[in-house]
Coordinates of C-alpha atoms in Angstrom, one line a residue:
Chain A
M57 CA -32.5 -33.8 -13.5
E58 CA -29.6 -33.6 -11.2
K59 CA -26.1 -33.3 -12.6
K60 CA -23.7 -34.6 -10.1
K61 CA -20.4 -34.5 -11.9
N62 CA -18.3 -31.4 -12.2
K63 CA -19.9 -29.5 -9.4
K64 CA -17.4 -27.2 -7.8
V65 CA -16.8 -27.0 -4.2
F66 CA -16.1 -23.6 -2.8
L67 CA -13.7 -23.2 0.1
K68 CA -12.6 -20.1 1.9
V69 CA -9.0 -20.1 3.1
V70 CA -7.7 -17.3 5.3
I71 CA -4.0 -16.6 5.7
I72 CA -2.9 -14.6 8.7
G73 CA 0.4 -13.7 10.5
D74 CA 2.7 -10.8 11.3
S75 CA 3.6 -8.2 8.7
G76 CA 6.4 -9.1 6.3
V77 CA 6.4 -12.9 7.1
G78 CA 5.7 -13.6 3.4
K79 CA 1.9 -14.2 3.3
T80 CA 1.5 -12.5 -0.1
S81 CA 4.5 -14.2 -1.5
L82 CA 3.3 -17.6 -0.5
I83 CA -0.1 -17.1 -2.0
H84 CA 1.3 -15.6 -5.1
R85 CA 3.7 -18.5 -5.4
Y86 CA 0.8 -20.9 -5.1
T87 CA -1.7 -19.2 -7.3
S88 CA 0.6 -18.0 -10.1
T89 CA 3.7 -20.2 -9.5
R90 CA 6.0 -17.3 -9.4
F91 CA 8.1 -15.6 -6.7
L92 CA 8.3 -11.8 -6.8
Q93 CA 10.8 -10.1 -4.6
D94 CA 9.0 -6.9 -4.5
F95 CA 5.6 -7.3 -2.9
K96 CA 4.2 -4.1 -1.5
P97 CA 2.8 -4.2 2.0
T98 CA -0.8 -5.5 1.9
I99 CA -3.2 -2.8 2.9
G100 CA -6.5 -4.2 4.2
A101 CA -7.0 -7.5 2.5
E102 CA -7.1 -9.1 -0.9
F103 CA -7.8 -12.4 -2.3
S104 CA -7.0 -14.8 -5.1
N105 CA -8.8 -17.8 -6.5
K106 CA -7.3 -21.1 -7.3
E107 CA -9.1 -24.1 -8.8
V108 CA -7.6 -27.4 -7.7
V109 CA -8.7 -31.0 -7.9
I110 CA -8.5 -32.8 -4.6
N111 CA -9.6 -36.4 -4.2
G112 CA -11.4 -36.2 -7.5
K113 CA -13.3 -33.0 -6.5
T114 CA -12.9 -29.7 -8.2
V115 CA -12.4 -27.2 -5.5
V116 CA -12.3 -23.4 -5.9
A117 CA -10.1 -22.1 -3.1
Q118 CA -10.7 -18.5 -2.4
I119 CA -7.6 -17.5 -0.6
W120 CA -7.7 -14.3 1.5
D121 CA -4.6 -12.4 2.1
T122 CA -4.8 -10.2 5.1
A123 CA -2.7 -7.2 6.3
G124 CA -0.3 -8.1 9.0
Q125 CA 0.0 -4.6 10.6
E126 CA -2.0 -4.3 13.7
R127 CA -3.9 -1.1 12.6
Y128 CA -5.5 -2.9 9.7
Q129 CA -6.6 -5.9 11.8
S130 CA -10.0 -4.3 12.5
L131 CA -10.5 -4.6 8.8
G132 CA -9.0 -8.0 8.4
I133 CA -11.2 -9.6 11.0
S134 CA -14.3 -9.0 8.9
F135 CA -12.8 -11.5 6.5
Y136 CA -12.3 -14.3 9.1
R137 CA -16.0 -15.1 9.2
G138 CA -17.0 -18.1 7.2
A139 CA -13.5 -19.4 6.8
D140 CA -13.2 -23.1 6.2
C141 CA -9.5 -23.2 7.2
C142 CA -6.8 -20.9 8.3
G143 CA -3.0 -20.8 7.7
I144 CA -1.0 -18.9 10.3
V145 CA 2.3 -17.9 8.9
F146 CA 5.5 -16.9 10.7
D147 CA 9.0 -15.9 9.5
R148 CA 11.5 -18.5 10.7
S149 CA 14.2 -15.9 10.7
D150 CA 12.1 -13.5 12.9
H151 CA 11.5 -15.0 16.3
S152 CA 9.0 -12.4 17.4
S153 CA 6.7 -13.5 14.5
F154 CA 6.8 -17.0 16.0
E155 CA 6.0 -15.7 19.4
N156 CA 2.9 -13.9 18.0
L157 CA 1.3 -17.2 16.8
D158 CA -0.7 -17.2 20.0
T159 CA -2.2 -13.8 19.3
W160 CA -3.0 -14.6 15.8
K161 CA -4.7 -17.9 16.6
N162 CA -6.8 -16.3 19.4
A163 CA -7.8 -13.3 17.3
F164 CA -8.9 -15.6 14.5
L165 CA -11.1 -17.7 16.9
K166 CA -12.5 -14.7 18.6
H167 CA -13.5 -12.8 15.4
G168 CA -14.0 -15.6 13.0
A169 CA -16.2 -17.3 15.6
P170 CA -16.0 -20.7 13.8
K171 CA -18.3 -23.5 15.0
E172 CA -16.4 -26.2 17.0
E173 CA -13.4 -24.0 17.5
G174 CA -11.5 -26.8 19.3
T175 CA -11.2 -28.7 16.0
F176 CA -11.1 -25.8 13.6
P177 CA -8.4 -26.7 10.9
F178 CA -5.3 -24.5 11.3
L179 CA -2.0 -25.0 9.6
V180 CA 1.0 -23.4 11.0
I181 CA 3.5 -22.4 8.3
G182 CA 7.1 -21.5 9.0
N183 CA 8.2 -19.5 6.0
K184 CA 11.6 -18.2 4.8
S185 CA 13.3 -21.5 5.4
D186 CA 15.8 -20.5 2.7
L187 CA 17.4 -17.9 5.1
D188 CA 19.1 -20.6 7.1
D189 CA 22.0 -19.1 8.9
G190 CA 21.7 -21.3 12.0
S191 CA 19.4 -19.0 13.9
L192 CA 16.1 -19.9 12.4
V193 CA 13.2 -20.9 14.6
K194 CA 13.8 -24.6 15.1
E195 CA 11.4 -27.2 13.8
R196 CA 11.3 -28.8 17.2
D197 CA 10.2 -25.6 18.9
A198 CA 7.5 -25.0 16.3
Q199 CA 6.3 -28.6 16.6
Q200 CA 6.2 -28.2 20.3
W201 CA 4.1 -25.0 20.1
C202 CA 1.7 -26.8 17.7
A203 CA 1.4 -29.8 20.1
D204 CA 0.6 -27.5 23.0
N205 CA -2.0 -25.6 21.0
G206 CA -4.4 -28.3 20.0
N207 CA -2.2 -30.6 18.0
L208 CA -2.0 -28.4 15.0
E209 CA -0.1 -29.4 12.0
Y210 CA 3.2 -27.6 11.1
I211 CA 5.0 -27.2 7.8
E212 CA 8.1 -25.4 6.8
T213 CA 8.2 -23.5 3.5
S214 CA 10.1 -21.1 1.4
A215 CA 8.2 -19.0 -1.1
K216 CA 11.5 -18.0 -2.6
D217 CA 12.8 -21.5 -3.3
N218 CA 9.3 -22.9 -3.8
T219 CA 9.8 -25.4 -1.1
S220 CA 6.6 -27.1 0.1
V221 CA 4.4 -24.3 -0.9
E222 CA 2.0 -26.4 -3.0
E223 CA 2.1 -29.0 -0.2
A224 CA 1.1 -26.5 2.4
F225 CA -1.9 -25.2 0.5
T226 CA -3.0 -28.7 -0.5
K227 CA -2.9 -29.7 3.2
L228 CA -4.8 -26.6 4.2
I229 CA -7.5 -27.2 1.6
E230 CA -7.8 -30.9 2.4
K231 CA -8.2 -30.0 6.1
G232 CA -10.9 -27.5 5.2
M233 CA -12.7 -30.1 3.1
E234 CA -12.6 -32.6 5.8
R235 CA -14.3 -30.3 8.2
E236 CA -16.9 -29.3 5.7
K237 CA -17.7 -32.8 4.7
V238 CA -20.8 -33.1 6.7
N239 CA -22.5 -30.0 5.7
L240 CA -20.8 -29.0 2.5
V241 CA -23.2 -27.1 0.4
E242 CA -22.4 -27.3 -3.3
L243 CA -23.7 -24.1 -4.6
P244 CA -24.4 -24.1 -8.3
D245 CA -24.2 -20.4 -9.0
R246 CA -20.8 -18.8 -9.0
M247 CA -22.2 -15.5 -7.9
S248 CA -23.8 -16.8 -4.8
Q249 CA -20.9 -18.9 -3.8
K250 CA -18.4 -16.1 -4.0
N251 CA -20.4 -13.2 -2.8
K252 CA -21.3 -14.7 0.4
T253 CA -17.9 -13.9 1.6
V254 CA -16.9 -10.7 -0.1
N255 CA -18.1 -8.5 2.6
L256 CA -16.0 -5.7 3.7
Q257 CA -18.6 -3.1 4.4
R258 CA -19.9 -3.5 7.8
D259 CA -23.5 -3.0 7.0
V260 CA -24.1 -4.1 3.5
A261 CA -25.1 -7.7 4.0
K262 CA -28.1 -7.2 1.7
D263 CA -26.1 -5.4 -1.0
V264 CA -23.4 -8.0 -1.2
N265 CA -25.6 -10.6 -2.8
R266 CA -26.7 -8.1 -5.3
K267 CA -25.6 -8.8 -8.8
P268 CA -24.1 -5.8 -10.6
Q269 CA -26.6 -4.3 -12.9
K270 CA -25.2 -4.6 -16.3
K271 CA -25.5 -1.3 -18.1
K272 CA -23.7 0.2 -20.9
C273 CA -21.3 3.0 -20.3
C274 CA -22.7 6.3 -21.6
Chain B
M67 CA 6.3 33.1 2.8
T68 CA 8.2 35.9 1.3
R69 CA 11.2 35.1 3.4
R70 CA 11.9 32.1 1.2
S71 CA 11.2 33.4 -2.2
S72 CA 14.0 36.0 -1.8
N73 CA 16.4 33.6 -0.4
G74 CA 18.3 32.7 -3.5
K75 CA 21.7 33.4 -1.9
V76 CA 22.4 29.9 -0.9
F77 CA 22.8 28.8 -4.5
E78 CA 24.0 31.8 -6.0
W79 CA 27.0 30.4 -4.5
N80 CA 28.0 30.1 -8.0
Y81 CA 27.8 26.7 -9.4
K82 CA 28.9 28.2 -12.6
D83 CA 32.2 29.3 -11.3
N84 CA 33.0 26.2 -9.4
L85 CA 31.9 23.5 -11.6
D86 CA 33.4 22.6 -14.8
L87 CA 30.4 21.1 -16.5
K88 CA 32.5 19.3 -19.1
T89 CA 34.0 17.0 -16.5
V90 CA 30.7 16.1 -15.1
N91 CA 29.3 12.6 -15.5
K92 CA 25.8 12.7 -16.9
N93 CA 24.4 10.2 -14.5
L94 CA 21.7 12.2 -12.8
M95 CA 20.5 15.5 -14.1
I96 CA 19.6 18.1 -11.5
Q97 CA 18.3 21.3 -12.6
I98 CA 19.4 24.2 -10.5
N99 CA 18.0 27.6 -11.1
G100 CA 17.5 26.8 -14.7
D101 CA 21.0 25.4 -15.3
R102 CA 21.6 21.7 -15.6
F103 CA 24.1 20.0 -13.5
T104 CA 24.9 16.4 -12.8
D105 CA 25.3 14.6 -9.6
S106 CA 27.7 11.8 -9.5
T107 CA 30.0 10.2 -7.0
T108 CA 32.9 10.7 -9.3
F109 CA 32.8 14.4 -8.8
D110 CA 35.6 16.3 -7.2
S111 CA 34.3 16.3 -3.7
N112 CA 35.1 20.0 -3.0
K113 CA 33.4 21.2 -6.1
C114 CA 30.3 19.2 -5.7
S115 CA 29.8 19.2 -2.0
L116 CA 26.7 21.2 -2.5
V117 CA 25.3 19.0 -5.2
S118 CA 26.0 15.8 -3.3
S119 CA 24.4 17.3 -0.2
L120 CA 21.1 17.2 -2.1
N121 CA 19.2 14.4 -0.7
F122 CA 16.4 14.3 -3.3
K123 CA 16.5 13.1 -6.8
C124 CA 13.8 14.9 -8.8
I125 CA 14.6 17.2 -11.7
C126 CA 12.1 19.9 -10.8
G127 CA 14.8 22.4 -10.1
I128 CA 15.8 23.6 -6.7
G129 CA 13.6 25.6 -4.4
S130 CA 14.6 28.7 -2.4
N131 CA 17.2 26.6 -0.5
M132 CA 18.9 23.3 -0.7
H133 CA 16.3 21.5 1.3
H134 CA 13.8 20.8 -1.5
C135 CA 12.9 21.2 -5.1
E136 CA 10.9 24.0 -6.6
A137 CA 7.8 21.9 -6.6
A138 CA 8.1 21.1 -2.9
Q139 CA 8.6 24.8 -2.4
R140 CA 5.2 25.4 -3.8
W141 CA 3.7 22.7 -1.7
T142 CA 4.9 24.5 1.4
E143 CA 3.3 27.7 0.1
Y144 CA 0.0 26.0 -0.5
A145 CA 0.1 24.6 3.0
Y146 CA 0.8 28.1 4.3
R147 CA -1.9 29.7 2.2
H148 CA -4.6 27.2 3.0
H149 CA -3.7 26.1 6.5
S150 CA -1.4 28.7 7.8
R151 CA 1.3 26.1 8.2
S152 CA 4.6 28.1 8.3
F153 CA 7.9 26.7 7.4
D154 CA 11.2 28.0 8.8
F155 CA 13.6 25.6 7.2
E156 CA 16.6 26.2 9.4
K157 CA 14.7 26.0 12.6
D158 CA 12.6 23.1 11.4
S159 CA 15.7 21.2 10.5
E160 CA 17.0 21.6 14.1
I161 CA 13.8 20.4 15.6
F162 CA 13.7 17.5 13.3
N163 CA 17.2 16.5 14.1
D164 CA 16.4 16.7 17.8
M165 CA 13.5 14.4 17.3
L166 CA 15.7 11.9 15.5
T167 CA 18.1 11.9 18.5
L168 CA 15.2 11.5 20.9
A169 CA 13.8 8.6 18.8
E170 CA 17.0 6.6 19.2
S171 CA 16.4 6.1 22.9
D172 CA 12.6 5.7 22.8
S173 CA 11.8 2.0 23.0
A174 CA 8.2 2.4 21.7
V175 CA 9.5 4.2 18.6
Q176 CA 12.2 1.7 18.1
E177 CA 9.6 -1.0 17.9
S178 CA 7.9 0.9 15.0
V179 CA 11.3 1.3 13.3
Q180 CA 11.3 -2.5 12.7
Q181 CA 8.0 -2.2 10.9
I182 CA 9.1 0.9 9.1
K183 CA 12.3 -0.7 7.8
N184 CA 10.3 -3.8 6.8
D185 CA 8.1 -1.6 4.6
I186 CA 10.5 0.9 3.2
C187 CA 12.5 -1.7 1.3
R188 CA 9.3 -2.9 -0.4
T189 CA 7.9 0.5 -1.3
V190 CA 9.8 1.5 -4.4
T191 CA 11.8 -1.5 -5.5
D192 CA 12.7 -0.4 -9.0
E193 CA 14.7 2.6 -7.9
E194 CA 18.2 2.3 -6.4
F195 CA 17.6 5.6 -4.7
F196 CA 15.1 3.9 -2.4
C197 CA 17.0 0.6 -1.8
V198 CA 18.8 0.0 1.5
G199 CA 21.6 2.5 1.8
G200 CA 20.2 4.8 -0.8
R201 CA 19.4 8.4 0.1
G202 CA 15.7 8.1 -0.5
Y203 CA 15.7 5.1 1.8
T204 CA 17.4 7.1 4.5
T205 CA 15.0 10.0 4.1
M206 CA 12.0 7.7 4.4
L207 CA 13.4 6.1 7.4
E208 CA 14.2 9.4 9.1
V209 CA 10.8 10.9 8.3
L210 CA 8.8 7.9 9.4
T211 CA 10.9 7.4 12.6
A212 CA 10.5 11.0 13.6
F213 CA 6.8 10.8 12.9
A214 CA 6.4 7.8 15.1
L215 CA 7.8 9.9 17.9
Y216 CA 6.0 13.1 17.0
D217 CA 2.6 11.6 16.9
K218 CA 2.6 8.5 19.1
P219 CA -1.1 7.8 19.3
C220 CA -1.2 7.7 15.5
G221 CA 2.2 6.3 14.8
Y222 CA 3.4 4.6 11.6
V223 CA 0.7 3.0 9.5
Q224 CA 1.2 1.2 6.2
G225 CA 0.3 3.5 3.4
M226 CA 2.3 6.3 4.8
N227 CA 5.4 4.7 3.3
F228 CA 4.1 5.4 -0.2
I229 CA 3.4 9.1 0.6
T230 CA 6.8 9.5 2.2
A231 CA 8.5 8.0 -0.8
S232 CA 6.9 10.6 -3.1
L233 CA 8.0 13.4 -0.7
A234 CA 11.5 12.0 -0.4
Y235 CA 11.9 12.1 -4.1
H236 CA 11.5 15.9 -3.9
C237 CA 12.8 17.0 -0.5
N238 CA 15.4 16.3 2.1
S239 CA 14.3 14.7 5.4
A240 CA 13.4 17.8 7.3
T241 CA 11.2 19.3 4.6
A242 CA 9.7 16.0 3.8
F243 CA 8.9 15.5 7.5
W244 CA 7.2 18.9 7.9
L245 CA 5.3 18.5 4.7
F246 CA 4.2 15.0 5.8
T247 CA 3.1 16.5 9.1
S248 CA 1.1 19.1 7.3
L249 CA -0.6 16.4 5.2
I250 CA -1.4 14.5 8.4
E251 CA -2.6 17.4 10.4
D252 CA -3.8 20.1 8.0
Y253 CA -5.1 17.9 5.2
E254 CA -6.9 15.5 7.5
L255 CA -5.0 12.3 6.8
R256 CA -4.6 11.6 10.5
E257 CA -8.2 10.4 11.0
N258 CA -7.8 7.8 8.3
Y259 CA -5.0 6.1 10.1
L260 CA -6.3 6.2 13.7
N261 CA -7.3 3.1 15.5
G262 CA -10.6 1.7 14.1
L263 CA -10.0 3.5 10.8
E264 CA -13.2 5.5 11.4
G265 CA -11.9 8.5 9.3
F266 CA -11.3 6.2 6.4
Y267 CA -14.8 4.8 6.5
E268 CA -16.2 8.3 6.5
R269 CA -14.0 9.3 3.6
A270 CA -15.0 6.2 1.6
Q271 CA -18.6 7.0 2.3
S272 CA -18.2 10.5 0.9
I273 CA -16.4 9.3 -2.2
S274 CA -19.1 6.8 -2.7
E275 CA -21.8 9.5 -2.5
L276 CA -20.0 11.6 -5.0
A277 CA -19.6 8.6 -7.3
K278 CA -23.3 8.0 -7.0
V279 CA -24.0 11.4 -8.4
E280 CA -21.2 11.7 -10.9
I281 CA -21.0 8.2 -12.3
P282 CA -24.2 6.5 -11.2
E283 CA -23.8 3.5 -13.6
I284 CA -20.4 2.6 -12.5
H285 CA -21.3 3.2 -8.8
A286 CA -24.2 0.8 -9.1
F287 CA -21.6 -1.8 -10.1
L288 CA -19.3 -1.3 -7.2
V289 CA -20.9 -2.9 -4.2
T290 CA -17.8 -3.2 -2.2
F291 CA -16.8 0.4 -2.6
E292 CA -14.9 0.7 0.7
M293 CA -12.6 -2.1 -0.3
I294 CA -11.7 -0.4 -3.5
T295 CA -11.0 2.9 -1.9
L296 CA -8.9 1.6 1.0
E297 CA -5.6 1.4 -0.7
P298 CA -5.8 4.7 -2.6
V299 CA -7.0 6.6 0.5
M300 CA -4.3 5.1 2.7
S301 CA -1.5 5.8 0.3
L302 CA -3.1 9.0 -1.2
F303 CA -2.7 7.2 -4.6
C304 CA 1.1 7.5 -4.2
N305 CA 1.3 3.7 -4.6
M306 CA 0.2 4.1 -8.2
I307 CA 1.5 7.4 -9.4
S308 CA 5.0 7.5 -10.7
L309 CA 7.6 9.5 -8.8
E310 CA 7.9 11.9 -11.7
E311 CA 4.2 12.5 -11.8
S312 CA 4.0 12.8 -8.0
K313 CA 5.2 16.4 -8.6
H314 CA 1.8 17.2 -10.2
H315 CA -0.2 14.9 -8.0
L316 CA 1.0 16.3 -4.7
E317 CA 0.8 19.8 -6.1
E318 CA -2.9 19.4 -6.8
F319 CA -3.4 17.8 -3.4
F320 CA -1.7 20.6 -1.6
K321 CA -3.7 23.0 -3.6
R322 CA -7.1 21.5 -3.4
G323 CA -7.0 18.8 -0.8
W324 CA -9.5 16.0 -0.8
K325 CA -11.6 17.6 -3.4
Y326 CA -8.9 16.8 -5.9
F327 CA -8.4 13.3 -4.5
N328 CA -12.1 12.6 -4.9
C329 CA -12.1 13.9 -8.5
L330 CA -9.0 11.9 -9.3
F331 CA -10.7 8.8 -7.9
I332 CA -13.9 9.4 -10.0
N333 CA -11.7 10.0 -13.0
F334 CA -9.8 6.8 -12.4
L335 CA -13.1 4.9 -12.2
E336 CA -14.4 6.5 -15.4
C337 CA -11.2 5.6 -17.3
N338 CA -11.7 2.0 -16.3
S339 CA -15.4 1.8 -16.8
A340 CA -15.2 -0.6 -19.8
Q341 CA -13.2 -3.0 -17.6
I342 CA -15.5 -2.6 -14.7
F343 CA -18.6 -3.3 -16.8
M344 CA -17.0 -6.5 -18.0
C345 CA -16.7 -7.9 -14.5
E346 CA -19.2 -10.7 -13.7
D347 CA -19.3 -10.2 -10.0
Q348 CA -17.8 -8.4 -7.1
C349 CA -14.9 -10.8 -6.9
D350 CA -13.9 -10.0 -10.5
I351 CA -14.1 -6.3 -9.6
L352 CA -11.9 -6.8 -6.6
S353 CA -9.4 -8.7 -8.6
L354 CA -9.4 -6.0 -11.3
F355 CA -8.6 -3.3 -8.7
K356 CA -6.0 -5.4 -7.1
D357 CA -4.3 -5.7 -10.4
Y358 CA -4.3 -1.9 -10.7
Y359 CA -2.9 -1.3 -7.3
H360 CA -0.3 -3.9 -7.6
C361 CA 0.5 -3.5 -11.2
R362 CA 4.1 -4.5 -11.6
G363 CA 4.9 -1.7 -13.9
G364 CA 6.8 -0.2 -11.1
R365 CA 6.9 3.4 -10.0
Q366 CA 8.5 4.4 -13.2
S367 CA 5.5 4.0 -15.4
T368 CA 3.1 6.9 -15.6
W369 CA -0.5 7.0 -14.5
S370 CA -1.7 6.8 -18.1
Q371 CA 0.6 3.9 -18.9
R372 CA -0.7 2.0 -15.9
I373 CA -4.2 2.6 -16.8
A374 CA -3.5 1.8 -20.5
L375 CA -1.8 -1.4 -19.5
Q376 CA -5.0 -2.7 -18.0
N377 CA -7.4 -1.0 -20.3
K378 CA -6.1 -0.5 -23.8
S379 CA -9.2 1.1 -25.1
T380 CA -9.1 4.2 -23.0
A381 CA -6.7 6.6 -21.4
D382 CA -4.4 6.8 -24.4
S383 CA -3.3 10.3 -23.6
Y384 CA -4.4 10.7 -20.1
S385 CA -2.0 12.3 -17.8
I386 CA -2.5 13.9 -14.4
C387 CA -1.1 17.2 -15.5
D388 CA -3.4 17.4 -18.6
V389 CA -6.6 17.4 -16.6
D390 CA -8.3 20.6 -15.7
W391 CA -8.7 19.9 -12.0
E392 CA -9.9 23.4 -11.3
K393 CA -12.9 22.8 -13.4
L394 CA -13.5 19.3 -12.2
C395 CA -13.3 20.3 -8.5
R396 CA -15.6 23.2 -9.0
K397 CA -18.1 21.0 -10.6
S398 CA -18.2 18.5 -7.8

C-alpha cells in the first residue's frame, strides 16, 4: 500500500560567497530566527536542516554553509555536488565581494557540475543592506549583473534586521523544487536521503551510506 | 636558554618602591614575580609605564622579561629543547618590527590584512581585550600581518586566528609571532594550511587510525571523520579552549606536540561518547560537533564546562590540567 501523503521532499541548498559577507548569519537567521553578532569564521563547511511547507509539500532543506576563504575552497567544492539550488551571497557594503560573483558562479558550475547548467537555479543575495551609508552596491548594478549572467534573480537582505531573509530562502527552495519537479525522488528513509550528500572524505563513497553501528559504550 | 632565566633585572626595577598598591584600581590583576599588581588606565602614568606596557592580559606571572608571561617563557623553552628554536627577545623584536614596516608597503600582504581584520574581530567576541582597538586585537593583527609577509606561500589561513588569540593572551606581539612561527615550522602546522590541505588530510587520517585502535566503537560511528577533525586541527582546538586554559593547553602542545593533540582529541570523543551514540545518522553527528565547535559559551567557559553543557552526564570534573597527558601520550 502506498502512502502518498506526508512524504518529505529532500532538497540540497548550497550557500557560497566571499568570506565575511554574512552567509552563516543568513542561514542562522533563517533556521533559528535569531541574529548573532559573533559568528566565528566558518572553517570548511557545515550545514543546517530546516523543514518547510512549500505549495503543500513538506520539504527538508539541507542548507550547506561553506567557507569563504580561498584556501578552504578545495574542501567546499566537494559539497557542491548534488546541489538542487545555490545562493551566491555578497556584502553590499563591500564592492569586491560583488565583483567576485563571477568567480563564485563559475566555480560552482565547474565543481558542482550540475546537469543543464544554463538553467541551474541560482539566487543572488545582496546582504548587509542595513549598513546603508550611501555607498552600498546599487540595486541597479546588481540587477544588471544578474541580467547579464543568465537572468538570475536578485534579492536584497539584511540578516541583522531580518529583512527578506525568509523570502530569500523560500525563493531559493522554490527554485530548487521547480528544477527537481521532473525527476524528484521522494526517498522514504531519512538516512538514505541525507547521507547521499554528507560526503567530505574524498574516497569514502561506500562508507557514507553506512549506518552507524549502534553499540553500547563500554 | 640560560640567558633568559637569569634575566630578572628588567623587573627588579622595583615595582614595590614605585607603586603604591593602595591607590591601585583592582581592574585587572597581573601577577609579577609573585606579587600582585593591577593594571588600569587610571594609574599615574609614570608609575605604571611598565605595567601598561604589558600587552598581554593573563595572570600567569611575568616571564624573564616584559615580553611575555611565565607560561609563554616555558613554551619558548620547550621549543628550544625539542626543536632548537632559539629566542633572542631583543633581537627578535627588532626583526619583527622591521617586518611590520615592510608589510605596510607590500600590496599582497595588504590584501591579506583585509581578511585578517575581518576575522580578528570575530575570533574572541566576549573579551574587550580582543575587540577593535584592544591590545589583544592589535597583537593579533600585528602577528598575522607579519606572518603573511614572513611566509607568503602559506599566508594567513582561517584557524590561525584562534591560535594567535591564545598566544596574544600570554605574550606581546614579538614573542607571540616567534612562538607562532615555531608552531608553524617546528610543530608542523604549516602543512595543514598549505594549498590543497594535504597535510590536514594526512593528520586526520592518523587521528582516525589512532581512534580506531583506542576507541573502536566510537570510531565505527564516525564515518565522516575528516569533517569532525577539520576545525580542531586548523585551530589547534584554540577555538574551544578558554583563554585561561590555553596556558595548560599550549604548554602541553609545546611539550608533546601532536601526540598530545591526538590524545586530547580521543579524550574529547570519549567524553562525548554518550551523545555520539545517540545520533541517528551522520548528519546528527555533524550537527552535534558543530554545536561543540560553535558553542556560544564564549571563550570564558572552560573546556569541562563546554563539554558538560552539551553532555551533562559526563565530564563533571574534567579539566585539561587534571589529565595525566604524560601517561596517555606514552600509551598511544
